[in-house]
Coordinates of C-alpha atoms and ligand atoms in Angstrom, one line a residue:
M1259 CA 0.0 0.0 0.0
T1260 CA 1.2 3.5 -0.7
S1261 CA 1.4 5.8 2.3
A1262 CA 0.1 9.4 2.2
G1263 CA 3.6 10.6 2.6
S1264 CA 4.8 8.8 -0.6
I1265 CA 1.8 10.2 -2.6
A1266 CA 2.8 13.7 -1.7
D1267 CA 6.5 12.7 -2.4
D1268 CA 5.6 11.4 -5.8
T1269 CA 3.7 14.7 -6.7
I1270 CA 6.6 16.7 -5.5
I1271 CA 9.1 14.9 -7.8
R1272 CA 6.8 15.2 -10.7
I1273 CA 6.5 18.8 -10.1
Y1274 CA 10.2 19.1 -9.6
R1275 CA 10.9 17.5 -12.9
N1276 CA 8.5 19.7 -14.7
I1277 CA 9.9 22.7 -13.1
V1278 CA 13.5 21.9 -14.0
G1279 CA 12.4 20.8 -17.4
N1280 CA 10.7 24.0 -18.2
L1281 CA 12.9 26.6 -16.3
D1282 CA 16.3 25.0 -16.9
L1283 CA 16.3 22.4 -19.6
S1284 CA 14.1 24.2 -22.1
P1285 CA 16.1 27.5 -22.0
R1286 CA 19.3 25.5 -22.4
V1287 CA 18.1 23.8 -25.5
M1288 CA 16.6 27.1 -26.9
R1289 CA 20.0 28.7 -26.2
F1290 CA 21.6 26.0 -28.2
T1291 CA 19.2 27.0 -31.1
L1292 CA 19.9 30.7 -30.6
D1293 CA 23.6 30.2 -30.6
K1294 CA 23.4 28.7 -34.1
E1295 CA 20.9 31.4 -35.4
C1296 CA 23.3 34.2 -34.0
D1297 CA 26.4 33.1 -35.9
D1298 CA 26.7 36.8 -37.1
K1299 CA 26.3 38.4 -33.6
I1300 CA 29.1 40.7 -32.5
S1301 CA 29.9 39.8 -28.7
D1302 CA 29.1 43.2 -27.3
E1303 CA 26.0 43.9 -29.4
T1304 CA 22.6 43.7 -27.5
Y1305 CA 19.9 41.6 -29.1
R1306 CA 18.0 44.8 -30.1
E1307 CA 21.1 46.0 -31.9
L1308 CA 21.5 42.8 -33.7
M1309 CA 17.9 42.9 -34.9
E1310 CA 18.2 46.5 -36.0
R1311 CA 21.3 45.5 -37.9
R1312 CA 19.5 42.7 -39.7
R1313 CA 16.7 44.9 -40.4
G1314 CA 18.8 47.7 -41.7
R1315 CA 17.3 50.4 -39.6
A1316 CA 16.6 51.2 -35.8
Y1317 CA 13.3 50.6 -34.1
T1318 CA 11.6 53.5 -32.5
N1319 CA 11.0 52.8 -28.7
G1320 CA 7.3 52.5 -29.4
E1321 CA 7.9 50.0 -32.4
W1322 CA 10.3 48.0 -30.1
K1323 CA 7.8 47.8 -27.2
N1324 CA 4.9 46.7 -29.5
L1325 CA 7.0 44.1 -31.1
I1326 CA 8.6 42.6 -27.9
G1327 CA 6.1 43.4 -25.2
F1328 CA 7.1 42.4 -21.6
S1329 CA 10.5 41.2 -22.7
S1330 CA 11.4 44.5 -24.4
K1331 CA 13.7 45.8 -21.6
K1332 CA 15.5 42.5 -21.3
L1333 CA 16.3 42.1 -25.0
E1334 CA 17.4 45.6 -25.4
T1335 CA 19.9 45.2 -22.7
S1336 CA 21.1 41.5 -23.0
K1337 CA 24.2 40.7 -24.9
N1338 CA 24.2 37.0 -24.3
P1339 CA 21.3 34.5 -23.5
D1340 CA 22.4 33.3 -20.0
T1341 CA 19.7 35.0 -18.1
L1342 CA 16.9 34.6 -20.8
D1343 CA 14.1 32.2 -20.0
V1344 CA 11.6 30.5 -22.4
T1345 CA 9.5 33.5 -23.0
P1346 CA 12.1 36.1 -24.2
L1347 CA 14.0 33.3 -26.0
F1348 CA 10.9 32.3 -27.9
L1349 CA 10.4 35.9 -28.8
L1350 CA 13.7 36.5 -29.9
L1351 CA 14.2 33.5 -31.9
T1352 CA 10.8 34.0 -33.7
K1353 CA 11.7 37.6 -34.6
L1354 CA 15.3 36.8 -35.7
L1355 CA 14.0 34.0 -37.9
D1356 CA 11.5 36.3 -39.4
L1357 CA 14.0 38.9 -40.2
R1358 CA 16.5 36.7 -41.7
Y1359 CA 14.5 34.2 -43.7
E1360 CA 11.3 36.0 -44.7
G1361 CA 11.2 36.0 -48.5
T1362 CA 14.3 33.5 -48.9
A1363 CA 14.2 29.9 -50.0
R1364 CA 14.9 28.6 -46.5
D1365 CA 11.7 28.0 -44.5
P1366 CA 12.0 28.0 -40.7
A1367 CA 8.4 26.8 -40.2
A1368 CA 9.4 23.4 -38.9
L1369 CA 11.9 24.9 -36.5
L1370 CA 9.4 27.5 -35.4
A1371 CA 6.7 24.7 -34.7
K1372 CA 9.2 22.9 -32.5
L1373 CA 10.0 26.2 -30.5
R1374 CA 6.3 26.8 -30.2
T1375 CA 5.7 23.4 -28.7
V1376 CA 8.4 24.0 -25.9
K1377 CA 6.9 27.4 -25.1
Y1378 CA 3.4 26.0 -25.1
L1379 CA 4.4 23.3 -22.6
R1380 CA 6.2 25.8 -20.4
N1381 CA 3.0 27.9 -20.0
T1382 CA 0.8 24.8 -19.5
V1383 CA 2.9 23.6 -16.7
M1384 CA 3.8 26.8 -15.0
H1385 CA 0.2 28.2 -15.0
D1386 CA -1.6 25.1 -13.7
L1387 CA -0.5 23.0 -10.8
H1388 CA -2.7 20.3 -12.1
N1389 CA -0.4 19.9 -15.1
A1390 CA 2.8 20.4 -13.1
A1391 CA 1.7 17.6 -10.8
G1392 CA 1.2 15.1 -13.8
S1393 CA 3.9 13.1 -15.3
Q1394 CA 2.6 13.3 -18.9
K1395 CA 3.7 16.9 -19.5
F1396 CA 7.3 16.1 -18.6
T1397 CA 7.4 13.2 -21.1
E1398 CA 5.9 15.4 -23.7
L1399 CA 8.5 18.1 -22.9
T1400 CA 11.5 15.8 -23.1
A1401 CA 10.4 14.5 -26.5
A1402 CA 9.8 18.1 -27.6
L1403 CA 13.3 19.2 -26.5
V1404 CA 14.9 16.2 -28.3
E1405 CA 13.0 17.1 -31.5
L1406 CA 14.0 20.7 -31.1
V1407 CA 17.8 19.8 -30.9
R1408 CA 17.3 17.5 -34.0
E1409 CA 15.4 20.2 -36.0
T1410 CA 18.1 22.8 -35.1
G1411 CA 20.6 20.3 -36.5
R1412 CA 18.6 19.9 -39.7
F1413 CA 17.9 23.7 -40.2
Y1414 CA 21.5 24.7 -39.7
A1415 CA 22.9 21.6 -41.3
L1416 CA 24.9 20.8 -38.2
P1417 CA 27.2 17.6 -38.2
Q1418 CA 25.4 14.7 -36.9
A1419 CA 27.9 14.0 -34.2
D1420 CA 27.3 17.4 -32.8
V1421 CA 23.6 16.9 -32.7
D1422 CA 24.0 13.5 -31.1
A1423 CA 26.4 14.9 -28.5
E1424 CA 23.7 17.6 -27.6
V1425 CA 21.0 15.0 -27.3
Q1426 CA 23.2 12.8 -25.2
E1427 CA 23.9 15.7 -22.8
L1428 CA 20.1 16.5 -22.6
N1429 CA 19.3 12.9 -21.8
N1430 CA 22.1 13.0 -19.0
E1431 CA 20.4 16.0 -17.4
I1432 CA 16.9 14.3 -17.8
A1433 CA 18.4 11.2 -16.0
K1434 CA 19.6 13.3 -13.1
L1435 CA 16.0 14.5 -12.4
K1436 CA 15.1 11.1 -10.8
I1437 CA 16.5 12.6 -7.6
M1438 CA 15.7 16.0 -6.1
D1439 CA 18.3 18.4 -5.1
S1440 CA 17.0 20.1 -1.9
Q1441 CA 19.5 22.8 -2.2
S1442 CA 18.5 24.0 -5.7
I1443 CA 16.4 26.9 -6.7
Y1444 CA 14.2 24.6 -8.6
Y1445 CA 13.4 22.5 -5.5
W1446 CA 12.2 25.8 -3.6
C1447 CA 10.2 26.7 -6.8
T1448 CA 8.6 23.2 -6.6
R1449 CA 7.8 23.7 -2.9
L1450 CA 6.1 27.0 -3.7
E1451 CA 4.2 25.7 -6.7
F1452 CA 3.0 22.8 -4.5
S1453 CA 1.8 24.6 -1.4
G1454 CA 2.4 28.5 -2.1
K1455 CA -0.9 29.2 -3.7
Q1456 CA -2.9 27.5 -0.7
A1457 CA -0.8 29.4 1.9
V1458 CA -1.6 32.8 0.2
R1459 CA -5.3 31.9 -0.1
L1460 CA -5.5 31.1 3.7
L1461 CA -3.9 34.5 4.3
W1462 CA -6.2 36.7 2.2
Q1463 CA -9.4 34.9 1.4
D1464 CA -11.2 35.3 4.7
K1465 CA -9.9 38.7 5.3
F1466 CA -11.3 39.9 2.1
K1467 CA -14.4 37.9 1.7
Y1468 CA -16.7 40.3 3.4
E1469 CA -17.1 44.0 3.0
K1470 CA -18.4 46.0 5.9
L1471 CA -20.5 49.0 5.2
S1472 CA -19.5 52.1 7.0
L1473 CA -22.5 52.8 9.2
N1474 CA -23.7 49.6 10.8
E1475 CA -22.7 45.9 11.2
D1476 CA -23.9 45.1 7.8
A1477 CA -21.5 43.1 5.8
V1478 CA -21.8 41.8 2.3
Q1479 CA -19.9 39.2 0.2
R1480 CA -17.4 41.3 -1.6
Q1481 CA -17.6 39.2 -4.8
A1482 CA -21.4 39.3 -4.8
V1483 CA -21.6 43.1 -4.8
F1484 CA -18.5 43.8 -7.1
H1485 CA -19.4 45.8 -10.1
A1486 CA -17.2 45.1 -13.0
I1487 CA -15.8 48.5 -13.6
D1488 CA -14.4 50.1 -16.7
V1489 CA -11.2 51.9 -16.9
N1490 CA -9.8 54.6 -19.3
V1491 CA -6.5 53.7 -20.8
R1492 CA -4.5 56.9 -20.3
E1493 CA -1.6 58.2 -22.3
T1494 CA -0.7 55.0 -24.1
S1495 CA -3.8 54.8 -26.2
G1496 CA -5.3 58.2 -26.1
G1497 CA -8.3 57.5 -23.9
K1498 CA -9.7 54.2 -24.9
I1499 CA -12.3 52.7 -22.4
V1500 CA -11.9 49.1 -21.4
S1501 CA -13.1 46.6 -19.0
Y1502 CA -10.8 46.3 -15.9
T1503 CA -9.8 42.7 -17.1
K1504 CA -8.0 44.2 -20.2
I1505 CA -5.5 46.0 -17.8
F1506 CA -3.6 42.8 -18.0
E1507 CA -3.2 43.0 -21.8
A1508 CA -0.8 45.9 -21.4
R1509 CA 2.5 45.4 -23.0
E1510 CA 4.3 46.8 -19.8
N1511 CA 5.1 44.7 -16.8
V1512 CA 3.7 47.5 -14.4
M1513 CA 0.2 48.6 -14.6
V1514 CA -0.9 51.6 -12.5
V1515 CA -4.5 52.0 -11.7
T1516 CA -5.7 55.5 -10.4
G1517 CA -8.9 57.1 -9.4
V1518 CA -10.5 59.6 -7.0
A1519 CA -11.2 58.8 -3.3
G1520 CA -13.9 56.2 -3.4
A1521 CA -13.6 55.3 -7.0
G1522 CA -12.9 51.6 -6.1
K1523 CA -9.2 51.1 -6.3
T1524 CA -8.9 49.0 -3.2
T1525 CA -12.2 47.1 -4.1
L1526 CA -10.8 46.3 -7.4
A1527 CA -7.5 45.1 -6.0
K1528 CA -9.2 42.9 -3.3
N1529 CA -11.6 41.4 -6.0
I1530 CA -8.7 40.5 -8.2
V1531 CA -7.2 38.7 -5.1
L1532 CA -10.5 36.9 -4.4
Q1533 CA -10.9 35.9 -8.1
F1534 CA -7.3 34.4 -8.2
F1535 CA -7.8 32.3 -5.1
N1536 CA -11.5 31.3 -5.8
T1537 CA -11.7 27.6 -5.0
Q1538 CA -15.2 27.2 -6.7
Q1539 CA -14.0 28.0 -10.1
T1540 CA -10.8 28.1 -11.9
A1541 CA -9.1 31.5 -12.1
P1542 CA -10.6 33.7 -14.9
D1543 CA -8.9 33.9 -18.2
Y1544 CA -7.1 37.2 -17.4
L1545 CA -5.5 35.8 -14.4
R1546 CA -4.6 32.3 -15.9
S1547 CA -1.1 33.3 -16.6
F1548 CA -0.2 33.9 -13.0
N1549 CA 1.1 31.0 -10.8
Q1550 CA 1.4 33.1 -7.6
L1551 CA -0.1 36.3 -6.2
I1552 CA 1.4 38.7 -3.5
F1553 CA -0.7 41.5 -2.1
F1554 CA 1.0 44.4 -0.3
D1555 CA -1.1 47.2 1.3
C1556 CA 1.0 50.3 1.5
R1557 CA -1.0 51.4 4.6
D1558 CA 0.5 48.4 6.4
R1559 CA 3.1 50.0 8.7
T1560 CA 4.4 46.8 10.2
T1561 CA 5.8 45.2 7.0
T1562 CA 8.8 47.3 6.1
T1563 CA 10.8 45.1 3.8
L1564 CA 10.1 42.7 0.9
S1565 CA 11.5 39.8 3.0
D1566 CA 8.7 40.7 5.5
V1567 CA 6.1 40.6 2.7
I1568 CA 7.4 37.2 1.6
L1569 CA 7.5 35.8 5.2
Q1570 CA 3.9 37.0 5.7
H1571 CA 2.8 35.2 2.6
Y1572 CA 4.8 32.0 3.0
E1573 CA 5.7 31.6 6.6
D1574 CA 6.1 27.8 6.5
Q1575 CA 8.1 27.8 3.3
C1576 CA 10.4 30.5 4.8
I1577 CA 11.0 28.5 7.9
E1578 CA 11.9 25.4 5.9
H1579 CA 14.1 27.1 3.2
G1580 CA 14.9 30.7 4.4
K1581 CA 13.1 34.0 3.3
E1582 CA 15.8 34.8 0.7
N1583 CA 15.6 31.5 -1.1
V1584 CA 11.8 31.5 -1.1
L1585 CA 11.8 34.9 -2.7
M1586 CA 14.5 33.9 -5.2
A1587 CA 12.3 31.0 -6.1
L1588 CA 9.1 33.2 -6.3
L1589 CA 10.7 35.5 -8.9
R1590 CA 11.2 32.5 -11.1
L1591 CA 7.5 31.5 -11.1
D1592 CA 4.8 33.7 -12.9
V1593 CA 3.9 36.0 -10.2
L1594 CA 1.5 39.0 -9.9
F1595 CA 2.4 41.5 -7.3
I1596 CA -0.6 43.9 -6.2
I1597 CA 0.3 47.0 -4.4
D1598 CA -2.6 48.8 -3.0
G1599 CA -2.7 52.5 -1.8
F1600 CA 0.7 53.6 -3.0
D1601 CA -0.3 57.3 -2.2
E1602 CA -1.2 56.3 1.3
G1603 CA 2.1 54.7 2.1
K1604 CA 4.9 56.1 4.3
E1605 CA 8.7 55.9 3.8
S1606 CA 8.9 52.2 4.8
S1607 CA 6.2 51.1 2.3
K1608 CA 7.8 53.2 -0.5
R1609 CA 10.9 51.3 0.2
V1610 CA 9.0 47.9 -0.2
V1611 CA 7.5 49.1 -3.4
N1612 CA 10.9 50.2 -4.7
E1613 CA 12.3 46.7 -3.8
I1614 CA 9.6 45.0 -5.7
I1615 CA 10.1 47.1 -8.7
E1616 CA 13.9 46.3 -8.6
K1617 CA 13.5 42.6 -8.3
T1618 CA 10.7 42.0 -10.8
W1619 CA 12.6 42.6 -14.0
R1620 CA 11.9 39.2 -15.4
P1621 CA 9.2 39.1 -18.0
N1622 CA 7.3 36.5 -15.8
C1623 CA 6.7 39.1 -13.0
R1624 CA 4.0 41.7 -13.3
V1625 CA 3.0 44.4 -11.0
L1626 CA -0.3 46.2 -10.5
I1627 CA -0.3 49.5 -8.4
T1628 CA -3.3 51.4 -7.3
T1629 CA -3.1 55.0 -6.2
H1630 CA -4.6 58.3 -6.3
S1631 CA -3.7 60.1 -9.6
H1632 CA -1.9 62.9 -7.8
A1633 CA 0.9 60.5 -6.4
V1634 CA 1.7 59.3 -9.9
K1635 CA 3.7 62.4 -11.2
R1636 CA 5.1 63.3 -7.9
E1637 CA 6.2 60.0 -6.5
L1638 CA 5.4 56.9 -8.4
A1639 CA 6.5 58.0 -12.0
P1640 CA 10.0 59.1 -10.6
L1641 CA 10.4 55.9 -8.7
L1642 CA 9.5 53.8 -11.8
R1643 CA 11.8 56.0 -14.0
R1644 CA 14.7 55.4 -11.6
N1645 CA 14.4 51.7 -12.0
D1646 CA 14.0 52.3 -15.8
V1647 CA 10.7 50.7 -15.8
S1648 CA 7.8 51.9 -18.3
Y1649 CA 4.1 51.4 -17.1
A1650 CA 0.6 51.4 -18.4
Y1651 CA -1.6 53.9 -16.9
Y1652 CA -5.4 53.5 -16.2
E1653 CA -8.0 55.5 -14.6
I1654 CA -11.2 54.2 -13.1
L1655 CA -14.2 55.9 -14.6
P1656 CA -17.2 57.1 -12.6
L1657 CA -20.6 55.3 -12.9
T1658 CA -22.5 57.8 -15.1
K1659 CA -24.8 55.6 -17.0
P1660 CA -28.2 54.9 -15.3
E1661 CA -28.0 51.2 -16.1
D1662 CA -24.6 50.9 -14.3
Q1663 CA -25.9 52.8 -11.3
R1664 CA -28.9 50.5 -11.3
A1665 CA -26.9 47.4 -11.5
F1666 CA -24.5 48.5 -8.9
L1667 CA -27.4 49.2 -6.5
R1668 CA -29.2 46.1 -7.3
R1669 CA -26.3 43.9 -6.2
Y1670 CA -26.1 45.7 -2.9
E1671 CA -29.8 45.5 -2.3
E1672 CA -29.7 41.8 -3.1
A1673 CA -26.8 41.2 -0.8
L1674 CA -28.3 43.3 2.1
S1675 CA -31.8 42.0 1.9
G1676 CA -31.4 38.4 0.7
D1677 CA -34.6 36.7 -0.2
S1678 CA -36.7 39.6 1.0
Q1679 CA -35.3 41.7 -1.8
T1680 CA -38.2 43.9 -3.1
G1681 CA -36.4 46.3 -5.5
A1682 CA -37.4 49.1 -3.3
M1683 CA -33.9 50.7 -3.1
T1684 CA -33.3 50.6 -6.7
G1685 CA -36.7 51.8 -7.5
S1686 CA -36.2 54.7 -5.1
F1687 CA -33.1 55.6 -6.9
E1688 CA -34.6 55.4 -10.3
S1689 CA -37.4 57.6 -9.3
L1690 CA -35.0 60.4 -8.6
S1691 CA -34.5 63.2 -11.1
E1692 CA -31.3 63.1 -13.2
D1693 CA -30.0 66.0 -11.3
V1694 CA -30.2 64.2 -8.1
R1695 CA -28.8 61.0 -9.5
S1696 CA -25.8 62.9 -10.9
L1697 CA -24.6 63.2 -7.2
F1698 CA -24.1 59.4 -7.1
T1699 CA -21.4 58.6 -9.8
E1700 CA -18.6 57.4 -7.5
P1701 CA -19.0 53.8 -5.9
I1702 CA -18.7 55.3 -2.5
N1703 CA -21.7 57.6 -3.0
L1704 CA -23.8 54.8 -4.3
V1705 CA -22.9 52.9 -1.2
H1706 CA -23.9 55.9 0.8
F1707 CA -27.2 56.0 -1.0
C1708 CA -27.8 52.3 0.1
E1709 CA -27.0 53.3 3.7
M1710 CA -29.3 56.4 3.6
H1711 CA -32.0 54.2 2.0
K1712 CA -31.7 51.7 4.7
L1713 CA -31.9 54.3 7.5
F1714 CA -34.2 57.0 6.1
P1715 CA -36.0 55.5 3.3
K1716 CA -38.9 57.9 3.5
E1717 CA -36.9 61.1 3.2
I1718 CA -35.4 59.9 -0.1
S1719 CA -38.8 60.0 -1.9
S1720 CA -39.1 63.8 -1.1
W1721 CA -35.8 64.6 -2.9
R1722 CA -36.5 67.0 -5.9
T1723 CA -33.2 68.7 -6.4
P1724 CA -29.6 68.0 -5.5
R1725 CA -30.0 70.4 -2.5
D1726 CA -32.6 68.1 -1.0
V1727 CA -30.2 65.4 -0.5
A1728 CA -28.2 67.5 2.1
P1729 CA -30.4 67.0 5.2
V1730 CA -30.5 63.3 4.9
K1731 CA -26.8 63.3 4.2
L1732 CA -26.2 65.4 7.1
R1733 CA -27.9 62.7 9.3
L1734 CA -25.8 60.2 7.5
Y1735 CA -22.7 62.2 8.4
K1736 CA -23.7 62.5 11.9
E1737 CA -24.0 58.8 12.1
L1738 CA -20.7 58.4 10.3
I1739 CA -18.8 60.7 12.7
Q1740 CA -20.4 58.9 15.5
T1741 CA -19.4 55.5 14.3
Q1742 CA -15.8 56.8 13.6
L1743 CA -15.6 58.2 17.1
A1744 CA -17.2 55.3 18.8
G1745 CA -15.6 54.5 22.1
S1746 CA -13.2 57.4 22.1
F1747 CA -15.1 59.5 24.5
N1748 CA -17.4 59.3 27.5
V1749 CA -19.6 62.4 27.0
D1750 CA -23.0 63.3 25.6
V1751 CA -22.6 62.3 22.0
E1752 CA -25.4 64.6 20.7
V1753 CA -23.7 67.6 22.2
L1754 CA -20.3 66.4 20.9
I1755 CA -21.6 66.0 17.2
Y1756 CA -23.5 69.4 17.5
N1757 CA -20.2 71.1 18.4
I1758 CA -18.2 69.4 15.7
L1759 CA -20.7 70.2 13.1
N1760 CA -20.8 73.8 14.2
V1761 CA -17.0 74.1 13.8
V1762 CA -17.1 72.4 10.3
G1763 CA -20.2 74.4 9.3
E1764 CA -18.5 77.7 10.3
A1765 CA -15.5 76.9 8.2
A1766 CA -17.8 75.8 5.3
L1767 CA -19.8 79.1 5.6
E1768 CA -16.6 81.2 5.8
Q1769 CA -15.2 79.6 2.6
L1770 CA -18.6 80.0 0.6
R1771 CA -18.8 83.7 1.7
E1772 CA -15.3 84.1 0.1
D1773 CA -16.5 82.0 -2.8
V1774 CA -13.6 79.5 -2.1
L1775 CA -14.1 75.7 -2.4
I1776 CA -10.6 74.7 -1.5
L1777 CA -9.1 74.9 2.0
T1778 CA -5.5 75.5 2.3
E1779 CA -3.3 73.5 4.8
A1780 CA -3.5 76.6 7.0
D1781 CA -7.5 76.6 7.0
H1782 CA -7.3 73.0 7.7
F1783 CA -5.1 73.5 10.6
V1784 CA -7.3 76.1 12.1
I1785 CA -10.4 73.8 11.9
K1786 CA -8.4 70.9 13.3
E1787 CA -7.3 73.1 16.4
K1788 CA -10.9 74.2 17.0
I1789 CA -12.2 70.6 16.8
K1790 CA -9.3 69.6 19.2
K1791 CA -10.6 72.1 21.7
I1792 CA -14.1 70.4 21.8
K1793 CA -13.2 67.3 23.7
K1794 CA -10.7 64.6 23.4
V1795 CA -11.6 63.8 19.9
D1796 CA -9.2 63.0 17.0
P1797 CA -9.8 65.9 14.7
A1798 CA -8.1 64.0 11.8
V1799 CA -10.8 61.3 12.1
V1800 CA -13.5 63.9 11.9
L1801 CA -12.0 65.7 9.1
S1802 CA -11.3 62.6 7.1
V1803 CA -15.2 62.0 7.1
V1804 CA -16.2 65.3 6.0
L1805 CA -13.3 66.5 3.8
K1806 CA -11.3 65.1 1.0
E1807 CA -7.6 65.8 0.7
N1808 CA -5.9 66.8 -2.5
K1809 CA -2.3 65.9 -2.3
P1810 CA -0.2 68.3 -4.1
R1811 CA 1.6 67.5 -7.5
G1812 CA 4.8 69.5 -6.9
L1813 CA 7.4 68.6 -4.4
N1814 CA 7.5 70.8 -1.0
R1815 CA 3.8 71.8 -1.6
S1816 CA 1.3 71.4 1.0
S1817 CA -2.1 69.5 0.5
S1818 CA -5.3 71.2 0.1
Y1819 CA -8.7 70.0 1.2
E1820 CA -12.3 70.4 0.0
F1821 CA -15.7 69.2 0.9
R1822 CA -16.7 66.0 -0.9
H1823 CA -19.2 68.0 -2.9
K1824 CA -20.1 71.7 -3.0
S1825 CA -23.7 70.7 -2.0
E1826 CA -22.2 69.0 1.1
Q1827 CA -20.3 72.2 1.9
E1828 CA -23.6 74.2 1.6
M1829 CA -25.2 71.6 3.7
F1830 CA -22.8 72.0 6.6
A1831 CA -22.9 75.8 6.3
G1832 CA -26.8 75.8 6.2
N1833 CA -26.8 73.6 9.2
Y1834 CA -24.5 76.0 11.1
I1835 CA -26.6 79.0 10.2
V1836 CA -29.9 77.3 11.4
Q1837 CA -28.2 76.1 14.6
R1838 CA -26.9 79.8 15.3
I1839 CA -30.3 81.2 14.6
I1840 CA -32.1 78.6 16.9
S1841 CA -29.6 79.4 19.7
S1842 CA -29.9 83.2 19.3
R1843 CA -32.5 85.2 21.0
V1844 CA -35.6 85.7 18.9
G1845 CA -37.3 89.0 18.1
E1846 CA -35.5 92.4 17.5
E1847 CA -32.1 91.0 17.9
S1848 CA -32.5 88.1 15.3
A1849 CA -31.6 90.2 12.2
E1850 CA -28.5 91.4 13.8
A1851 CA -27.7 87.8 14.8
L1852 CA -28.2 86.7 11.2
N1853 CA -26.0 89.3 9.8
S1854 CA -23.3 88.5 12.2
I1855 CA -23.7 84.8 11.5
L1856 CA -23.3 85.4 7.8
G1857 CA -20.5 87.9 8.4
V1858 CA -22.0 90.7 6.3
P1859 CA -22.5 94.2 7.3
K1860 CA -26.0 95.1 8.7
E1861 CA -26.7 97.5 5.9
G1862 CA -26.1 94.7 3.4
M1863 CA -29.0 92.8 4.9
S1864 CA -32.4 93.2 3.3
R1865 CA -35.3 91.9 5.1
Ligands
ATP1132 N1 -16.4 48.1 -8.2 C1 -17.1 48.1 -7.1 N2 -18.1 47.3 -6.9 C2 -18.9 47.4 -5.8 N3 -18.5 48.2 -4.8 C3 -17.6 49.1 -4.9 C4 -16.8 49.0 -6.1 N4 -15.9 50.1 -6.0 C5 -16.1 50.6 -4.8 N5 -17.2 50.1 -4.2 C6 -17.6 50.5 -2.9 O1 -17.2 51.9 -2.5 C7 -16.3 51.9 -1.3 C8 -15.1 52.7 -1.6 O2 -14.3 52.0 -2.5 P1 -12.7 51.9 -2.3 O3 -12.3 52.0 -0.9 O4 -12.3 50.7 -3.1 O5 -12.2 53.3 -3.0 P2 -10.7 53.8 -3.2 O6 -10.7 54.3 -4.6 O7 -9.8 52.7 -2.8 O8 -10.8 54.9 -2.2 P3 -9.5 55.7 -1.4 O9 -8.7 56.3 -2.4 O10 -10.3 56.7 -0.6 O11 -8.9 54.6 -0.6 C9 -16.0 50.4 -1.1 O12 -15.9 50.1 0.3 C10 -17.2 49.7 -1.6 O13 -18.2 49.6 -0.7

């Protein structure tokens, strides 16, 4: 009888053979072919220069990137094939064969077919553990490699003895694979391929599975409410609009996704993680080419090096093989790094991002970064430029189409009410005027709508203009502030919120009077100090609820702040005026009170 241990051992050795076969033997044989093809290569010439010489003219950088894709940087700097893996080798050989033999009597079709089989086998094995754990693919691979050597011999008319010697050497290497070398990088790759994905799934799946709404204890299944967003492809293609899944079709290894606060950057990142690790279904097509996924949240202040990130993801493997070895192995597999909230990171997380960018130069590694757009020019683009990395740039689009807003709300409604779903929330939204609906184009606002509907459904039906939204929103803000401050004080909450809203409202009114929408860092500081005086309340928490921060583009420039929407600024100001009037003495004095509240001269007031 076979023990459980030996089943695992058998699987491990099959994976090991497939890994060594595809990551070591295939590149070796392809380098043998490349060596014959590059008989005219000058030793200190790069492969790009060689191709340009054969072509008779240089490529523009755009042409080069389009032609070579992910491997473009590698092939424009490499002068020998030692560090080239199957993907860049395949690309290089196909392009070289095209350039040299197109329109000649020598037809490289048979050679190209053998190369294609080797590349296909690499991807089949490296992208799917099921194939890697089987023995069939290794048998197919060894046969394909022998055929590639023999076809190389035929195409370049090599002496039979040279070809036989090459086949013999290959067979010797294959024979060695009956025993695993536990000190080899391929062994660590094998362990990662075998159990890495499962370890990372356990780390993230439960953490990301549910999304908690901001106001109450309601939680919804993140994947059930996910709205498949569209993104605008910036710069590279002049504003084409595509589904988020197309982000991965970029020719660059690094993809940057931007969006305003609440546009859904983090939600997108977390949904990609969940889709990758979904046990119910195989990964969607756009993620099939990845074997491992690493998620790094820049707000995480405790993880300060890439080694820490690796340890967090693969604790057991790191204990067994050492962090550095696990990282080295990981970078050989087809890995997707997701870096979330770049703009919200501090120095330590920027260092981690830098390390990731430095180490992911191989074409098999890709990096997706989410950030507010203001951080791109100021910090991210310089960081990528220093590492000589180009990137594709996407921007999450607001949900302006009624059918998108409807579909978005319907998912939340279903998730929140389960079987008792009545369509009331979606219906209530649809009955609003276009003007009012136009306040809800960011996902965060649509989620606020759900919360308002849940708490104050009747008020919503009375909304006629965007201004009517304010009072209900004000109540929502009160609840939000209360939730954010929960537990941090031991006083009358009503009074506390009343005081906070008065400080915020006074500032809102002052800015409106001056016809100013943007608060400077100094204005922000003044409000902060006033809130601080109210009680032991964290003013940053309060202000993060009512204001949005615009981080500056230039270096050494301070942030500015604004209310999330002008109608909300008016709402806070209006509330302040009303509260002052209510609290002032009625009768003769009230007009004076009003003019002093509004900060205008008495003579400027008309009854
Ligand atoms: N695509 C989406 N599908 C469903 N809900 C979404 C989507 N995008 C965002 N949301 C909702 O909007 C809320 C805010 O989104 P998220 O935190 O992802 O925005 P963000 O762009 O990362 O914001 P910030 O820049 O402020 O961190 C989420 O908690 C979620 O409730």
